[in-house]
PDB file of C-alpha atoms in Angstrom:
ATOM      1  CA  UNK M   4      -0.013  -0.040  -0.029  1.00 52.00           C
ATOM      2  CA  UNK M   5       1.225   3.444  -0.864  1.00 56.00           C
ATOM      3  CA  UNK M   6       2.227   5.785   2.007  1.00 57.00           C
ATOM      4  CA  UNK M   7      -0.436   8.380   2.800  1.00 54.00           C
ATOM      5  CA  UNK M   8      -3.364   6.352   1.567  1.00 55.00           C
ATOM      6  CA  UNK M   9      -5.979   4.439   3.533  1.00 56.00           C
ATOM      7  CA  UNK M  10      -6.870   0.869   3.165  1.00 56.00           C
ATOM      8  CA  UNK M  11     -10.362   0.460   1.786  1.00 56.00           C
ATOM      9  CA  UNK M  12     -10.761  -3.081   3.087  1.00 56.00           C
ATOM     10  CA  UNK M  13     -13.012  -3.635   6.106  1.00 52.00           C
ATOM     11  CA  UNK M  14     -15.225  -0.602   5.557  1.00 56.00           C
ATOM     12  CA  UNK M  15     -18.888  -1.276   5.773  1.00 60.00           C
ATOM     13  CA  UNK M  16     -21.453   1.051   4.263  1.00 58.00           C
ATOM     14  CA  UNK M  17     -25.030   1.064   5.345  1.00 60.00           C
ATOM     15  CA  UNK M  18     -27.508  -0.190   2.764  1.00 61.00           C
ATOM     16  CA  UNK M  19     -29.059   2.643   0.763  1.00 66.00           C
ATOM     17  CA  UNK M  20     -32.775   3.239   1.269  1.00 64.00           C
ATOM     18  CA  UNK M  21     -34.595   3.058  -2.035  1.00 59.00           C
ATOM     19  CA  UNK M  22     -38.106   3.829  -0.862  1.00 69.00           C
ATOM     20  CA  UNK M  23     -39.082   7.442  -1.107  1.00 78.00           C
ATOM     21  CA  UNK M  24     -41.346   8.612   1.699  1.00 81.00           C
ATOM     22  CA  UNK M  25     -43.382  11.809   1.824  1.00 85.00           C
ATOM     23  CA  UNK M  26     -43.349  14.059   4.847  1.00 83.00           C
ATOM     24  CA  UNK M  27     -47.055  13.330   5.334  1.00 87.00           C
ATOM     25  CA  UNK M  28     -46.397   9.561   5.412  1.00 87.00           C
ATOM     26  CA  UNK M  29     -43.661   9.986   8.048  1.00 84.00           C
ATOM     27  CA  UNK M  30     -45.912  12.241  10.170  1.00 84.00           C
ATOM     28  CA  UNK M  31     -48.773   9.613   9.850  1.00 87.00           C
ATOM     29  CA  UNK M  32     -46.423   6.824  10.912  1.00 86.00           C
ATOM     30  CA  UNK M  33     -45.165   8.709  13.873  1.00 85.00           C
ATOM     31  CA  UNK M  34     -48.761   9.536  14.979  1.00 86.00           C
ATOM     32  CA  UNK M  35     -49.719   5.883  14.697  1.00 89.00           C
ATOM     33  CA  UNK M  36     -46.855   4.921  17.004  1.00 88.00           C
ATOM     34  CA  UNK M  37     -47.881   7.528  19.552  1.00 85.00           C
ATOM     35  CA  UNK M  38     -45.246  10.067  18.618  1.00 82.00           C
ATOM     36  CA  UNK M  39     -45.451  13.352  16.871  1.00 72.00           C
ATOM     37  CA  UNK M  40     -43.167  15.433  14.709  1.00 67.00           C
ATOM     38  CA  UNK M  41     -42.848  18.936  16.287  1.00 74.00           C
ATOM     39  CA  UNK M  42     -40.393  21.695  16.037  1.00 76.00           C
ATOM     40  CA  UNK M  43     -38.609  22.558  19.239  1.00 76.00           C
ATOM     41  CA  UNK M  44     -39.246  25.815  20.941  1.00 75.00           C
ATOM     42  CA  UNK M  45     -36.665  28.414  20.048  1.00 80.00           C
ATOM     43  CA  UNK M  46     -36.830  29.879  23.500  1.00 79.00           C
ATOM     44  CA  UNK M  47     -38.770  29.708  26.698  1.00 80.00           C
ATOM     45  CA  UNK M  48     -41.777  32.018  26.774  1.00 85.00           C
ATOM     46  CA  UNK M  49     -41.311  35.098  28.922  1.00 86.00           C
ATOM     47  CA  UNK M  50     -43.440  35.375  32.078  1.00 92.00           C
ATOM     48  CA  UNK M  51     -45.101  38.687  32.982  1.00 95.00           C
ATOM     49  CA  UNK M  52     -42.403  39.043  35.633  1.00 96.00           C
ATOM     50  CA  UNK M  53     -39.630  38.630  33.050  1.00 94.00           C
ATOM     51  CA  UNK M  54     -41.296  41.256  30.770  1.00 94.00           C
ATOM     52  CA  UNK M  55     -41.562  43.731  33.669  1.00 96.00           C
ATOM     53  CA  UNK M  56     -37.917  43.205  34.631  1.00 96.00           C
ATOM     54  CA  UNK M  57     -36.692  43.668  31.046  1.00 93.00           C
ATOM     55  CA  UNK M  58     -38.737  46.840  30.704  1.00 95.00           C
ATOM     56  CA  UNK M  59     -37.276  48.225  33.999  1.00 96.00           C
ATOM     57  CA  UNK M  60     -33.695  47.358  32.716  1.00 93.00           C
ATOM     58  CA  UNK M  61     -34.393  49.147  29.385  1.00 92.00           C
ATOM     59  CA  UNK M  62     -36.057  52.165  31.028  1.00 94.00           C
ATOM     60  CA  UNK M  63     -33.027  52.618  33.321  1.00 93.00           C
ATOM     61  CA  UNK M  64     -30.670  52.748  30.314  1.00 91.00           C
ATOM     62  CA  UNK M  65     -32.831  54.613  27.857  1.00 91.00           C
ATOM     63  CA  UNK M  66     -31.011  57.922  28.220  1.00 91.00           C
ATOM     64  CA  UNK M  67     -27.502  56.447  28.134  1.00 89.00           C
ATOM     65  CA  UNK M  68     -25.176  58.009  25.552  1.00 88.00           C
ATOM     66  CA  UNK M  69     -21.592  58.043  26.728  1.00 90.00           C
ATOM     67  CA  UNK M  70     -22.126  54.919  28.885  1.00 88.00           C
ATOM     68  CA  UNK M  71     -22.707  52.683  25.864  1.00 85.00           C
ATOM     69  CA  UNK M  72     -19.212  53.594  24.732  1.00 86.00           C
ATOM     70  CA  UNK M  73     -17.893  51.736  27.739  1.00 86.00           C
ATOM     71  CA  UNK M  74     -19.833  48.482  26.966  1.00 83.00           C
ATOM     72  CA  UNK M  75     -18.147  45.632  25.132  1.00 76.00           C
ATOM     73  CA  UNK M  76     -20.514  43.669  22.993  1.00 76.00           C
ATOM     74  CA  UNK M  77     -19.263  40.088  22.914  1.00 74.00           C
ATOM     75  CA  UNK M  78     -20.772  39.217  19.536  1.00 74.00           C
ATOM     76  CA  UNK M  79     -18.177  41.391  17.856  1.00 62.00           C
ATOM     77  CA  UNK M  80     -15.750  39.339  15.772  1.00 65.00           C
ATOM     78  CA  UNK M  81     -12.529  40.997  16.936  1.00 64.00           C
ATOM     79  CA  UNK M  82     -11.599  43.152  19.947  1.00 63.00           C
ATOM     80  CA  UNK M  83      -8.181  44.832  20.008  1.00 66.00           C
ATOM     81  CA  UNK M  84      -7.093  46.439  23.292  1.00 68.00           C
ATOM     82  CA  UNK M  85      -3.421  47.317  22.505  1.00 70.00           C
ATOM     83  CA  UNK M  86      -2.739  48.022  18.805  1.00 67.00           C
ATOM     84  CA  UNK M  87      -4.342  47.693  15.418  1.00 66.00           C
ATOM     85  CA  UNK M  88      -3.259  44.565  13.602  1.00 62.00           C
ATOM     86  CA  UNK M  89      -5.058  45.225  10.350  1.00 65.00           C
ATOM     87  CA  UNK M  90      -7.914  42.743  10.964  1.00 60.00           C
ATOM     88  CA  UNK M  91     -11.478  43.812  10.887  1.00 54.00           C
TER      89      UNK M  91
END
């Protein structure tokens, strides 16, 4: 065998599925077996208390101007504290 190549012996591939199933058929079969196809929640629903606390937080910072210049947003791709290195 040549150096840097892999040996193909001993590999097992799963058999290919040749039946085509519609999304409706899959949902029906899941329902028949007592399961269901649902999309997961993207987030927990906010309670009235959560909404009130968020509103208070926003109201307290509504008039900020210079203060926002001191905040580091962590979703920024690059933060440079010492010198510019040419990256954006």
